[in-house]
Rosetta silent file (secondary structure, phi, psi, omega in degrees, C-alpha in Angstrom):
SEQUENCE: XXXXXXXXXXXXXXXXXXXXXXXXXXXXXXXXXXXXXXXXXXXXXXXXXXXXXXXXXXXXXXXXXXXXXXXXXXXXXXXXXXXXXXXXXXXXXXXXXXXXXXXXXXXXXXXXXXXXXXXXXXXXXXXXXXXXXXXXXXXXXXXXXXXXXXXXXXXXXXXXXXXXXXXXXXXXXXXXXXXXXXXXXXXXXXXXXXXXXXXXXXXXXXXXXXXXXXXXXXXXXXXXXXXXXXXXXXXXXXXXXXXXXXXXXXXXXXXXXXXXXXXXXXXXXXXXXXXXXXXXXXXXXXXXXXXXXXXXXXXXXXXXXXXXXXXXXXXXXXXXXXXXXXXXXXXXXXXXXXXXXXXXXXXXXX
SCORE:     score description
SCORE:     0.000 S_00000001
   1 L     0.000  -41.982  179.975  -13.064  170.765   42.484 S_00000001
   2 H   -66.855  -34.844  179.968  -15.903  168.461   41.639 S_00000001
   3 H   -67.720  -40.581  179.312  -13.852  166.810   38.897 S_00000001
   4 H   -66.468  -36.882  177.562  -10.951  166.099   41.303 S_00000001
   5 H   -63.028  -40.957  179.318  -13.419  164.614   43.815 S_00000001
   6 H   -67.565  -38.332  178.685  -14.896  162.316   41.195 S_00000001
   7 H   -64.270  -40.899  178.391  -11.396  161.149   40.159 S_00000001
   8 H   -63.544  -42.614  179.977  -10.495  160.424   43.783 S_00000001
   9 H   -63.421  -39.341  178.980  -13.692  158.432   44.232 S_00000001
  10 H   -63.708  -43.158  179.601  -12.990  156.413   41.054 S_00000001
  11 H   -65.039  -40.140  177.768   -9.481  155.499   42.242 S_00000001
  12 H   -60.451  -41.543  179.527  -10.875  154.433   45.615 S_00000001
  13 H   -64.252  -43.489 -178.104  -13.482  152.264   43.901 S_00000001
  14 H   -67.142  -39.074  177.532  -10.920  150.578   41.648 S_00000001
  15 H   -63.217  -38.774  179.547   -8.599  149.880   44.627 S_00000001
  16 H   -64.018  -43.336  179.684  -11.528  148.344   46.530 S_00000001
  17 H   -64.674  -43.325 -179.116  -12.426  146.115   43.595 S_00000001
  18 H   -63.133  -42.592  179.333   -8.811  145.003   43.157 S_00000001
  19 H   -64.769  -38.349  178.268   -8.471  144.263   46.872 S_00000001
  20 H   -63.126  -40.844 -179.789  -11.738  142.289   46.778 S_00000001
  21 H   -65.335  -39.892  178.281  -10.521  140.217   43.852 S_00000001
  22 H   -63.104  -45.132  179.159   -7.252  139.418   45.663 S_00000001
  23 H   -61.431  -43.383  179.023   -9.090  138.352   48.817 S_00000001
  24 H   -60.795  -41.373  178.594  -11.472  136.202   46.748 S_00000001
  25 H   -62.631  -42.324  178.875   -8.539  134.508   45.007 S_00000001
  26 H   -63.489  -42.564  179.332   -6.868  133.733   48.330 S_00000001
  27 H   -63.010  -42.288  179.547  -10.081  132.314   49.773 S_00000001
  28 H   -63.529  -39.066 -176.492  -10.579  130.078   46.716 S_00000001
  29 H   -67.730  -40.173 -173.781   -6.958  128.869   46.909 S_00000001
  30 H   -90.622   -9.991 -175.586   -7.038  127.918   50.623 S_00000001
  31 H   -56.124  -44.729  177.871  -10.590  126.562   50.642 S_00000001
  32 H   -60.226  -36.653  178.928   -9.598  122.897   49.888 S_00000001
  33 H   -67.704  -39.811  177.452   -7.085  122.969   52.701 S_00000001
  34 H   -63.387  -42.586 -178.651   -9.630  124.421   55.100 S_00000001
  35 H   -65.070  -42.832  179.389  -12.176  121.778   54.070 S_00000001
  36 H   -64.253  -39.312  179.539   -9.666  118.934   54.524 S_00000001
  37 H   -65.550  -42.528  178.565   -8.697  120.273   57.957 S_00000001
  38 H   -63.136  -40.643 -179.435  -12.325  120.568   58.983 S_00000001
  39 H   -65.745  -37.413 -178.892  -13.047  117.037   57.728 S_00000001
  40 H   -69.787  -31.055  177.706  -10.104  115.597   59.624 S_00000001
  41 H   -80.156  -29.207 -176.967  -11.311  117.225   62.843 S_00000001
  42 H   -80.224  -35.460 -176.389  -14.926  116.288   62.318 S_00000001
  43 L  -102.539  141.254  177.349  -14.398  112.578   61.459 S_00000001
  44 L   -69.101  158.229  177.534  -12.564  110.096   63.746 S_00000001
  45 L   -60.024  135.830  179.859   -9.400  108.377   62.445 S_00000001
  46 L   -85.506  138.730  178.548  -10.250  105.374   60.278 S_00000001
  47 L   -67.373  152.858  177.651   -8.658  102.030   61.310 S_00000001
  48 L   -67.516  133.180 -177.762   -6.049  100.494   59.012 S_00000001
  49 L  -136.341  140.855  174.759   -7.731   97.980   56.688 S_00000001
  50 L  -110.904   25.092 -178.261   -6.468   95.499   54.105 S_00000001
  51 H   -60.331  -37.809 -179.048   -9.959   94.769   52.781 S_00000001
  52 H   -65.449  -43.408  178.522   -9.106   96.079   49.303 S_00000001
  53 H   -61.516  -44.937 -179.284   -6.057   93.766   49.043 S_00000001
  54 H   -63.887  -42.004  179.975   -8.071   90.776   50.253 S_00000001
  55 H   -62.129  -33.369 -178.127  -10.936   91.506   47.829 S_00000001
  56 H   -76.653  -38.995 -169.509   -8.469   91.644   44.931 S_00000001
  57 H   -98.897  -37.432 -169.040   -6.461   88.511   45.786 S_00000001
  58 H   -59.360  -38.830 -178.950   -8.620   86.094   47.815 S_00000001
  59 H   -60.058  -21.576 -177.745  -10.975   84.933   44.992 S_00000001
  60 H   -90.372   -1.907  179.744   -7.933   83.510   43.142 S_00000001
  61 E   -98.011  122.383 -173.046   -6.765   81.389   46.124 S_00000001
  62 E  -109.825  159.601  172.745   -8.275   77.892   45.968 S_00000001
  63 E   -93.841  136.810 -179.990   -8.620   74.962   48.365 S_00000001
  64 E  -117.356  128.466  179.368   -6.908   71.733   47.269 S_00000001
  65 E  -121.341  113.991 -178.141   -8.045   68.284   48.433 S_00000001
  66 E  -114.699  140.857  177.405   -5.791   65.386   47.473 S_00000001
  67 E  -107.589  131.317  177.550   -6.360   61.673   48.017 S_00000001
  68 E  -134.443  153.036  178.395   -3.445   59.330   48.568 S_00000001
  69 E  -104.033  131.096  178.815   -3.216   55.666   49.499 S_00000001
  70 E  -109.385  134.699 -177.494   -1.137   54.491   52.444 S_00000001
  71 L   -58.224  138.791 -179.384    0.009   50.893   52.695 S_00000001
  72 L   -68.217  169.901 -179.892   -1.984   48.822   55.183 S_00000001
  73 L   -83.721  179.609 -179.822   -0.640   47.366   58.431 S_00000001
  74 L   -63.689  -35.179 -177.817    0.395   43.772   59.080 S_00000001
  75 L   -86.814  -17.458  178.377   -3.093   43.032   60.430 S_00000001
  76 L  -135.918  101.592 -173.506   -4.968   44.876   57.692 S_00000001
  77 L   -73.595  -18.696 -175.644   -3.430   44.499   54.246 S_00000001
  78 L   -69.908  134.233  179.041   -5.882   46.820   52.551 S_00000001
  79 L   -68.928  148.163  179.151   -4.430   50.273   51.818 S_00000001
  80 E   -98.412  141.732  177.719   -5.921   53.244   53.591 S_00000001
  81 E   -93.217  127.940 -175.874   -7.099   56.368   51.752 S_00000001
  82 E  -118.033  132.495  175.432   -5.791   59.612   53.294 S_00000001
  83 E   -90.688  127.378  177.961   -7.120   63.112   52.567 S_00000001
  84 E  -112.249  133.805 -178.763   -4.414   65.777   52.248 S_00000001
  85 E   -99.891  150.424  176.061   -5.239   69.471   52.535 S_00000001
  86 E  -169.226 -178.686  178.584   -3.571   72.365   50.752 S_00000001
  87 E  -134.227  163.253 -179.984   -4.090   75.642   48.967 S_00000001
  88 E  -150.419  174.130 -174.698   -3.269   76.979   45.511 S_00000001
  89 E  -131.940  124.293  174.506   -3.258   80.132   43.375 S_00000001
  90 E   -75.961  117.103 -170.775   -4.915   80.676   40.000 S_00000001
  91 L   -99.008  -18.884  179.290   -2.144   82.266   37.957 S_00000001
  92 L  -155.068  172.184 -174.911   -3.843   82.809   34.561 S_00000001
  93 L   -84.478    5.147  175.834   -7.206   82.608   32.842 S_00000001
  94 L  -100.531   -0.473  170.666   -6.454   79.261   31.140 S_00000001
  95 L   104.727   15.322  176.575   -6.471   77.408   34.468 S_00000001
  96 E   -80.209  127.658 -179.061   -2.880   77.046   35.676 S_00000001
  97 E  -115.949  125.844  178.830   -2.787   76.730   39.458 S_00000001
  98 E   -98.004  134.346 -179.380    0.456   77.128   41.375 S_00000001
  99 E  -149.186 -177.695  175.695    0.853   75.262   44.690 S_00000001
 100 E   -82.591  139.817 -176.148    3.416   73.561   46.924 S_00000001
 101 H   -63.873  -34.574 -176.642    4.778   70.301   45.519 S_00000001
 102 H   -70.024  -14.870  177.879    4.345   68.462   48.811 S_00000001
 103 H   -71.844  -32.206 -172.819    0.600   69.149   48.675 S_00000001
 104 H  -120.486   15.029 -177.350    0.144   67.014   45.504 S_00000001
 105 L   -77.292  130.689  174.991    3.104   64.604   45.691 S_00000001
 106 L    56.158   47.888  179.671    2.200   60.907   45.248 S_00000001
 107 L  -115.036  156.545 -178.264   -1.556   61.397   45.227 S_00000001
 108 L   -95.254  -26.740  176.812   -4.204   59.485   43.272 S_00000001
 109 E  -152.135  154.490 -178.044   -6.713   62.333   42.714 S_00000001
 110 E  -133.206  130.110  173.546   -6.913   66.092   43.197 S_00000001
 111 E  -118.521  138.178 -179.425  -10.004   68.251   43.712 S_00000001
 112 E  -117.746  129.807 -179.786   -9.904   72.034   43.583 S_00000001
 113 E  -116.978  121.704  177.726  -12.565   74.201   45.232 S_00000001
 114 L   -84.623  162.093 -178.732  -12.945   77.877   44.249 S_00000001
 115 L   -71.986  -17.283  177.766  -14.237   80.570   46.572 S_00000001
 116 L   -85.591    7.080  176.921  -17.288   81.074   44.341 S_00000001
 117 L    97.813  -11.953 -178.353  -18.482   77.543   45.187 S_00000001
 118 L   -77.425  146.794  176.072  -17.322   75.737   42.028 S_00000001
 119 E  -132.254  149.024 -179.219  -15.345   72.502   42.299 S_00000001
 120 E  -158.812  159.948  173.783  -13.370   70.565   39.702 S_00000001
 121 E   -79.244  162.629 -178.445  -10.694   67.937   39.325 S_00000001
 122 L  -134.292  151.616  179.104   -7.100   68.963   38.567 S_00000001
 123 E  -115.837  137.960  176.549   -4.206   67.513   36.605 S_00000001
 124 E   -80.958  120.421  175.752   -0.545   67.860   37.636 S_00000001
 125 E   -82.495  -39.045  178.796    1.384   69.570   34.832 S_00000001
 126 E  -175.207  160.532 -176.978    4.755   69.370   36.538 S_00000001
 127 E  -140.244  144.687  179.877    6.503   69.388   39.888 S_00000001
 128 E  -130.228   99.132 -178.429    9.851   70.691   41.171 S_00000001
 129 L   -64.011  -26.746 -176.941   10.945   69.219   44.527 S_00000001
 130 L   -63.614  -44.259  178.238   13.932   71.576   44.778 S_00000001
 131 L   -98.002   -0.905 -178.567   11.726   74.655   45.147 S_00000001
 132 L    55.762   50.262  179.254    8.751   72.640   46.426 S_00000001
 133 E  -127.060  146.589  175.552    6.482   73.991   43.694 S_00000001
 134 E  -141.930  152.709  177.819    3.956   72.282   41.433 S_00000001
 135 E  -117.552  128.619  175.884    1.647   73.433   38.629 S_00000001
 136 E  -109.060  165.645  174.346   -1.892   72.095   38.221 S_00000001
 137 E  -132.862  130.978  175.434   -4.398   72.616   35.445 S_00000001
 138 L  -121.827  152.244 -175.862   -8.127   73.025   35.855 S_00000001
 139 L  -110.588   85.802  177.787  -10.785   73.303   33.125 S_00000001
 140 L  -142.050  155.456  177.453  -13.149   76.128   34.076 S_00000001
 141 L   -98.114  166.961  176.479  -14.224   79.430   32.502 S_00000001
 142 L    50.475   53.201 -176.792  -14.254   82.926   33.997 S_00000001
 143 L   -86.139  139.179  173.370  -11.479   82.270   36.430 S_00000001
 144 L   -76.661  135.832 -176.370  -10.326   84.899   38.934 S_00000001
 145 L  -114.556  136.597 -178.322   -6.586   85.549   38.489 S_00000001
 146 L   -66.624  135.607  176.120   -4.267   86.707   41.281 S_00000001
 147 L   -61.997  133.731 -177.303   -2.868   90.262   40.685 S_00000001
 148 L  -135.375  146.682  173.760    0.773   90.053   39.546 S_00000001
 149 L  -140.288  108.880 -175.067    3.604   92.466   38.823 S_00000001
 150 L   -69.100  -13.602  177.050    6.770   90.839   37.441 S_00000001
 151 L   -90.873   -6.482 -175.647    8.828   93.889   38.421 S_00000001
 152 L   -72.294  131.036  174.901    7.747   93.676   42.053 S_00000001
 153 L  -128.655  138.574 -177.757   10.483   92.823   44.592 S_00000001
 154 L   -86.003  154.859  178.038    9.892   92.437   48.322 S_00000001
 155 L  -129.998  152.047  176.863   11.836   94.232   51.038 S_00000001
 156 L   -60.165  132.378 -178.567   12.388   93.540   54.706 S_00000001
 157 L    99.704   -9.636  177.974    9.651   95.289   56.668 S_00000001
 158 L   -64.361  139.073  172.816    6.951   94.968   53.953 S_00000001
 159 E   -78.483  133.245 -178.958    3.494   94.118   55.319 S_00000001
 160 E  -133.335  153.885  177.777    2.185   90.840   53.920 S_00000001
 161 E  -121.556  127.538  176.323   -1.018   88.797   54.066 S_00000001
 162 E   -99.082  124.712 -177.208   -1.021   84.981   53.887 S_00000001
 163 E  -116.759  126.470  179.343   -4.219   83.561   52.323 S_00000001
 164 E  -168.859 -166.902 -176.782   -5.073   79.845   52.518 S_00000001
 165 L  -123.690   71.966 -176.065   -7.282   77.124   53.939 S_00000001
 166 H   -68.866  130.264  174.345   -5.688   76.085   57.245 S_00000001
 167 H    57.302   22.699 -178.976   -7.048   72.912   58.828 S_00000001
 168 H    58.253   32.363  177.123   -9.969   73.065   56.329 S_00000001
 169 L   -80.877   -9.340 -172.366  -11.584   75.864   58.324 S_00000001
 170 L   106.423  168.466 -175.254  -12.251   77.786   55.133 S_00000001
 171 L   -59.030  131.806 -175.509  -10.294   80.624   53.612 S_00000001
 172 E  -132.731  145.066  177.987   -8.329   82.460   56.283 S_00000001
 173 E  -119.456  128.818  173.342   -6.094   85.548   56.161 S_00000001
 174 E  -120.276  154.011 -173.311   -3.158   86.123   58.520 S_00000001
 175 E  -124.669  144.828  178.964   -0.997   89.234   58.577 S_00000001
 176 E  -164.179 -163.539  175.421    2.701   89.816   59.250 S_00000001
 177 E  -131.269  156.976  177.062    5.867   91.418   57.931 S_00000001
 178 E   -81.293  129.142  179.363    8.808   90.131   55.882 S_00000001
 179 E  -108.929  -12.492  175.263   11.893   89.686   58.032 S_00000001
 180 E  -160.353  145.707 -176.147   14.308   88.304   55.427 S_00000001
 181 L  -119.377    9.097  178.490   14.359   88.076   51.613 S_00000001
 182 L  -176.468  176.350  178.204   17.232   85.627   50.998 S_00000001
 183 L    71.209   24.664  179.687   19.894   83.428   52.466 S_00000001
 184 L  -115.732   34.146 -177.283   17.353   80.920   53.896 S_00000001
 185 L   -69.904  137.135  174.356   18.345   78.033   51.623 S_00000001
 186 L    82.753   -0.868 -173.621   17.780   74.524   52.925 S_00000001
 187 L   -74.674  -22.308 -179.479   15.801   75.439   56.038 S_00000001
 188 L  -131.874   44.463 -178.740   12.668   73.529   54.992 S_00000001
 189 L    61.490   29.735  176.622   14.114   70.872   52.668 S_00000001
 190 L  -126.529  140.530  178.564   14.264   73.441   49.876 S_00000001
 191 L   -98.046   11.009  179.591   17.390   74.697   48.121 S_00000001
 192 L   -93.162  148.034  170.033   15.709   77.908   46.991 S_00000001
 193 L   -64.900  133.771 -172.675   16.193   81.324   48.518 S_00000001
 194 E  -121.258  157.694  168.180   13.049   81.984   50.515 S_00000001
 195 E   -86.153  133.925  172.227   11.087   84.865   52.009 S_00000001
 196 E  -107.544  133.812  179.998   10.859   84.679   55.788 S_00000001
 197 E  -150.191  175.122 -179.401    7.908   86.255   57.504 S_00000001
 198 L  -113.234   15.132  173.439    5.704   85.906   60.592 S_00000001
 199 L   -72.559  122.939 -169.177    2.329   85.615   58.830 S_00000001
 200 L   -67.141  133.195  175.432    1.027   82.291   60.239 S_00000001
 201 L  -124.763  106.977  177.708    0.837   79.270   57.920 S_00000001
 202 L   -97.328  172.633 -178.422   -0.880   76.229   59.409 S_00000001
 203 L   -58.317  131.656 -177.382   -1.462   72.827   57.807 S_00000001
 204 L   101.373  -17.886  178.503   -3.649   73.242   54.730 S_00000001
 205 L   -93.563   -8.135  177.896   -2.426   76.767   53.985 S_00000001
 206 L   -60.319  139.176 -177.082    0.724   75.571   52.204 S_00000001
 207 L    87.637   -4.795  177.845    0.654   76.575   48.544 S_00000001
 208 L   -77.558 -175.556 -173.947   -1.541   79.589   49.279 S_00000001
 209 E   -97.035  138.140  166.833   -0.795   83.199   48.380 S_00000001
 210 E  -107.681  117.023 -174.904    1.426   85.678   50.170 S_00000001
 211 E  -122.687  160.313  177.704    0.327   89.104   48.961 S_00000001
 212 E   -89.507 -174.583 -173.902    1.306   92.685   49.788 S_00000001
 213 L   -69.277   -5.926  174.713   -0.948   95.415   51.126 S_00000001
 214 L  -107.092    2.965  176.576   -2.264   96.109   47.616 S_00000001
 215 L    92.251    4.158 -179.197   -3.136   92.500   46.899 S_00000001
 216 L   -83.541  139.998 -179.391   -0.220   91.713   44.557 S_00000001
 217 E   -67.130  125.999  178.141    1.366   88.261   44.774 S_00000001
 218 E  -118.051  -13.335 -179.821    4.791   88.326   46.476 S_00000001
 219 E  -173.225  166.295  176.193    5.245   84.630   47.332 S_00000001
 220 E  -109.792  117.459 -174.531    3.844   81.114   47.545 S_00000001
 221 E   -62.146  140.121 -176.850    3.373   80.025   51.166 S_00000001
 222 E  -118.891  -70.494 -174.343    5.350   76.959   52.133 S_00000001
 223 E  -166.933  172.115  173.707    5.684   75.942   55.753 S_00000001
 224 E   -87.807  143.790  176.469    6.588   76.718   59.313 S_00000001
 225 E   -69.349  139.347  179.624   10.201   76.433   60.396 S_00000001
 226 E  -119.424  138.964 -178.796   10.899   73.389   62.547 S_00000001
 227 L   -77.558 -176.795 -176.526   13.622   73.077   65.167 S_00000001
 228 L   -56.581  -31.523 -177.287   16.096   70.201   65.648 S_00000001
 229 L   -91.555    5.224  177.666   13.494   68.066   67.444 S_00000001
 230 L    88.968    0.517 -178.845   10.886   68.628   64.723 S_00000001
 231 L   -80.872  144.550  178.243    8.809   71.075   66.747 S_00000001
 232 E   -69.476  143.827  179.238    7.314   74.095   65.023 S_00000001
 233 E  -107.842  115.432 -176.450    8.855   77.462   65.835 S_00000001
 234 E   -64.864  140.585  174.088    6.243   80.215   66.217 S_00000001
 235 E    87.077   -0.618  177.680    6.762   83.374   64.200 S_00000001
 236 E  -125.053  107.022 -179.072    9.082   81.859   61.548 S_00000001
 237 E  -132.555  161.330 -173.239    7.368   80.901   58.305 S_00000001
 238 E  -132.345  155.051  175.393    8.587   80.773   54.721 S_00000001
 239 E  -143.787  148.573  174.135    7.390   81.448   51.152 S_00000001
 240 E   -80.396  127.965 -178.283    8.947   80.998   47.729 S_00000001
 241 E   -59.489  147.768 -176.881    9.446   84.473   46.156 S_00000001
 242 H   -58.742  -42.941 -176.098    7.103   85.336   43.296 S_00000001
 243 H   -60.212  -44.151  179.336    9.887   85.979   40.731 S_00000001
 244 H   -69.286  -40.964  178.949   11.393   82.549   41.320 S_00000001
 245 H   -62.685  -39.394  179.104    8.002   80.811   41.432 S_00000001
 246 H   -64.522  -39.975  178.690    6.950   82.438   38.150 S_00000001
 247 H   -64.826  -44.176  178.704   10.174   81.273   36.488 S_00000001
 248 H   -65.904  -40.938  179.415    9.725   77.697   37.763 S_00000001
 249 H   -60.476  -43.931 -179.799    6.046   77.708   36.725 S_00000001
 250 H   -61.551  -43.027 -179.634    6.934   78.811   33.183 S_00000001
 251 H   -67.472  -37.789  178.833    9.518   76.030   32.826 S_00000001
 252 H   -66.833  -39.626  178.398    7.109   73.399   34.147 S_00000001
 253 H   -65.840  -44.466 -174.758    4.366   74.506   31.738 S_00000001
 254 H   -80.481  -34.970 -172.010    6.678   74.633   28.724 S_00000001
 255 H  -120.314  -15.818 -179.251    8.966   71.687   29.430 S_00000001
 256 L    84.621   -9.926  179.256    7.294   69.602   32.151 S_00000001
 257 L  -156.586  168.662  174.016   10.382   69.717   34.370 S_00000001
 258 L  -114.479  113.797 -178.355   13.160   72.019   35.616 S_00000001
 259 L   -89.119  128.195  178.816   16.602   70.918   34.435 S_00000001
 260 L  -127.927  151.709  176.769   19.477   71.850   36.745 S_00000001
 261 E   -78.068  154.737 -176.611   23.220   71.378   36.663 S_00000001
 262 E  -136.163  129.435  176.907   24.974   69.066   39.169 S_00000001
 263 L  -105.126  -45.861  174.650   28.533   69.215   40.478 S_00000001
 264 L    96.480   41.400  177.004   28.414   66.807   43.420 S_00000001
 265 E  -125.976  146.724  167.619   30.100   68.514   46.371 S_00000001
 266 E   -97.274  143.262 -174.321   29.068   69.132   49.951 S_00000001
 267 E  -123.294  158.802  178.320   30.110   72.516   51.339 S_00000001
 268 E  -140.705 -176.191 -179.198   30.856   74.104   54.678 S_00000001
 269 L   -67.422  152.036  178.069   31.797   77.371   56.320 S_00000001
 270 L   -63.343  130.231 -179.819   34.973   79.145   55.286 S_00000001
 271 L   -70.686  154.095 -177.506   37.877   78.061   57.531 S_00000001
 272 L   -64.058  -21.971 -179.564   39.572   80.691   59.658 S_00000001
 273 L   -74.644  -14.734 -177.997   42.853   80.074   57.773 S_00000001
 274 L  -104.139  120.070  176.457   41.279   81.406   54.563 S_00000001
 275 L   -92.330  -21.816 -176.759   40.895   85.144   54.162 S_00000001
 276 L   -81.126  135.500  175.862   39.857   84.861   50.523 S_00000001
 277 L   -58.582  145.074  178.598   36.097   84.352   49.753 S_00000001
 278 L   172.431 -167.348 -177.777   35.259   80.877   48.487 S_00000001
 279 E  -124.634  127.205  175.436   33.611   77.504   49.185 S_00000001
 280 E   -87.921  126.526  177.731   35.104   74.810   51.421 S_00000001
 281 E   -85.285  117.418  179.031   34.473   71.321   50.027 S_00000001
 282 E  -100.007  -13.162  177.829   33.556   69.015   52.940 S_00000001
 283 E  -170.002  157.441 -179.774   32.700   65.969   50.797 S_00000001
 284 E  -128.919  129.558  179.378   32.466   64.744   47.222 S_00000001
 285 L   -67.634  142.822  178.515   29.710   62.455   45.853 S_00000001
 286 L   -63.992  134.759  177.729   30.843   59.141   44.415 S_00000001
 287 L    57.604   34.280  178.546   31.053   59.112   40.587 S_00000001
 288 L   -96.460  165.806  174.399   30.047   62.764   40.443 S_00000001
 289 H   -55.016  -37.663 -179.911   31.445   65.447   38.079 S_00000001
 290 H   -64.916  -43.825  179.919   33.477   66.776   40.999 S_00000001
 291 H   -65.502  -42.640 -178.937   35.071   63.381   41.722 S_00000001
 292 H   -64.949  -26.778  179.613   35.825   62.770   38.026 S_00000001
 293 L   -86.539   -3.600  176.046   37.518   66.206   37.898 S_00000001
 294 L    92.555    8.937  177.036   39.747   65.335   40.853 S_00000001
 295 L   -74.658  149.338  178.970   38.138   67.535   43.514 S_00000001
 296 L  -150.604  170.278 -176.805   38.201   66.207   47.070 S_00000001
 297 L   -58.924  144.279 -178.199   37.342   67.122   50.645 S_00000001
 298 L    82.415   -5.345  170.222   39.209   70.141   52.134 S_00000001
 299 L   -66.752  151.206 -177.839   39.655   71.750   48.719 S_00000001
 300 E  -124.566  102.623 -176.079   38.710   75.441   48.782 S_00000001
 301 E   -77.644  126.501 -178.113   36.951   76.606   45.578 S_00000001
 302 E  -114.925  -15.173 -177.095   37.576   80.282   44.807 S_00000001
 303 E  -156.002  137.309  175.052   36.435   80.571   41.200 S_00000001
 304 E  -129.191  123.316  178.528   34.070   78.831   38.772 S_00000001
 305 L    56.605   37.422  178.979   34.018   79.607   35.043 S_00000001
 306 L    78.839    2.744 -178.309   36.067   82.761   35.703 S_00000001
 307 E  -105.571  123.028  174.236   33.602   84.048   38.302 S_00000001
 308 E   -61.254  137.479 -176.743   34.796   84.587   41.897 S_00000001
 309 L  -111.757  116.787 -175.547   32.593   82.620   44.279 S_00000001
 310 L   -95.396  -18.370 -176.873   31.846   84.311   47.624 S_00000001
 311 L  -155.888  165.012  176.864   29.398   81.840   49.137 S_00000001
 312 H   -62.268  -35.814  179.857   27.823   78.403   48.794 S_00000001
 313 H   -61.396  -43.323  178.670   24.618   80.073   47.622 S_00000001
 314 H   -63.976  -44.261  179.458   26.413   81.764   44.737 S_00000001
 315 H   -62.925  -43.458 -179.928   28.178   78.576   43.752 S_00000001
 316 H   -62.793  -42.318  179.948   25.007   76.516   43.908 S_00000001
 317 H   -63.526  -41.364 -179.541   23.089   79.046   41.811 S_00000001
 318 H   -65.201  -45.217  178.227   25.811   79.151   39.160 S_00000001
 319 H   -64.443  -43.577 -177.618   25.997   75.328   38.902 S_00000001
 320 H   -59.708  -38.343 -176.894   22.205   74.966   38.992 S_00000001
 321 L   -87.647    5.687  178.664   21.778   77.351   36.050 S_00000001
 322 L   -93.758  132.905 -178.503   24.422   75.613   33.936 S_00000001
 323 L   -67.009  136.904  176.877   23.212   73.267   31.211 S_00000001
 324 L   -55.617  141.009 -177.704   24.240   69.610   31.648 S_00000001
 325 L    95.292   -9.802 -179.926   27.217   68.736   29.449 S_00000001
 326 L   -77.712  137.909  175.602   28.841   72.176   29.889 S_00000001
 327 E   -94.342  130.328 -179.479   32.523   72.237   30.782 S_00000001
 328 E  -125.632  139.584  174.690   33.514   74.709   33.526 S_00000001
 329 E   -88.769  129.156 -177.946   36.952   75.623   34.766 S_00000001
 330 E  -116.197  126.203  176.185   37.239   75.453   38.560 S_00000001
 331 E  -105.679  131.772 -175.494   40.059   77.216   40.429 S_00000001
 332 E  -149.487  165.352  179.627   40.706   76.041   43.969 S_00000001
 333 E  -111.042  128.313  176.233   43.249   75.961   46.816 S_00000001
 334 E  -125.855  110.886 -173.404   44.601   72.657   48.139 S_00000001
 335 L    67.196 -120.193  176.807   46.902   73.121   51.073 S_00000001
 336 L  -107.065   12.493 -174.099   49.157   76.022   50.047 S_00000001
 337 E  -112.424  138.048  175.588   48.862   75.375   46.334 S_00000001
 338 E   -96.491  125.621 -175.040   46.441   76.990   43.870 S_00000001
 339 E  -127.010  164.822  177.428   45.171   74.520   41.236 S_00000001
 340 E  -135.283  138.013  175.054   42.791   74.441   38.295 S_00000001
 341 E  -139.721  167.266  179.699   40.618   71.640   36.921 S_00000001
 342 E  -117.868  126.636  178.833   37.820   71.276   34.391 S_00000001
 343 E  -110.536  143.190  173.152   34.455   69.756   35.364 S_00000001
 344 E  -105.314  109.964 -175.224   31.712   68.569   33.021 S_00000001
 345 L   -65.847  136.288  175.341   28.379   69.414   34.639 S_00000001
 346 E  -109.581 -179.885 -179.008   25.765   66.666   34.656 S_00000001
 347 E   -83.941  131.190  176.449   22.006   66.717   35.242 S_00000001
 348 L   -69.176  127.766  178.119   20.762   66.920   38.804 S_00000001
 349 L  -105.809  135.985  177.222   18.686   63.845   39.663 S_00000001
 350 L  -153.068    0.000    0.000   16.022   63.888   42.373 S_00000001
């Protein structure tokens, strides 16, 4: 009887130990969740902050001061010196600075001021009026470089921060979202596809950085959209996308210029009589490749070099990326007749 009682007590003890181990394991497993829940209830919600992004990107955004001479008046023949403000972005540790071309166009001297207090003169390496981009070079050591990711692509709705020196107030950050990522060609005297956003860009902030919420460069700030009467339109600002800007910068550094193909046609909206995608020719430049190939107004281009053309943007991009001297076959509709001609692309002059 005593032996059976001892065996029963042993089984009870082992069951108790096993149950205790299970309970302990459960407590250990759920403890992090309990702690997180308690912490969330104990501490108030933290406000959204972009301080980390600003700390990463802002040191690489510089102030640019350019001096240009303006012809004097009838009563004062002496030229006047005008100070032009702008911003720029340090793109690498050897001193290449990317900015807007209109910031440094036709100037006599350029000074660059870093956020750490250093100042230096800058040399223009190259400029591209089509994308309104220019590359400068400064000679300084230990340069802060803007964070970059060549695989990064922006999407509508992304939060962005515009960093620059508006009105020479000092470095300023404005915040907004991207509302369009393409199809904004020609809206600010640029033929490049642009990012549209509502992060404010005032005079002096052109050429500054547009970064995402992690501080990575997504565009080069350009300008505010202006209406038919020249007035600024609030909430509509533009930037050159990073991928395009990087490509232009590389060509300017390596070759000093960006070579583009030229056809010489003006284009318009597709007429209602045409169901097929294509480009309506509204005019042809004198002595252009298009004129020499026999193209004329009212022709409707449907194919270039065997590629169907759905829009003016597609056609412009294809021609622009074609090396001068290249022969391209163009298929088009004139009246009710489908015709083909060969154009020899020339170099775009600007």
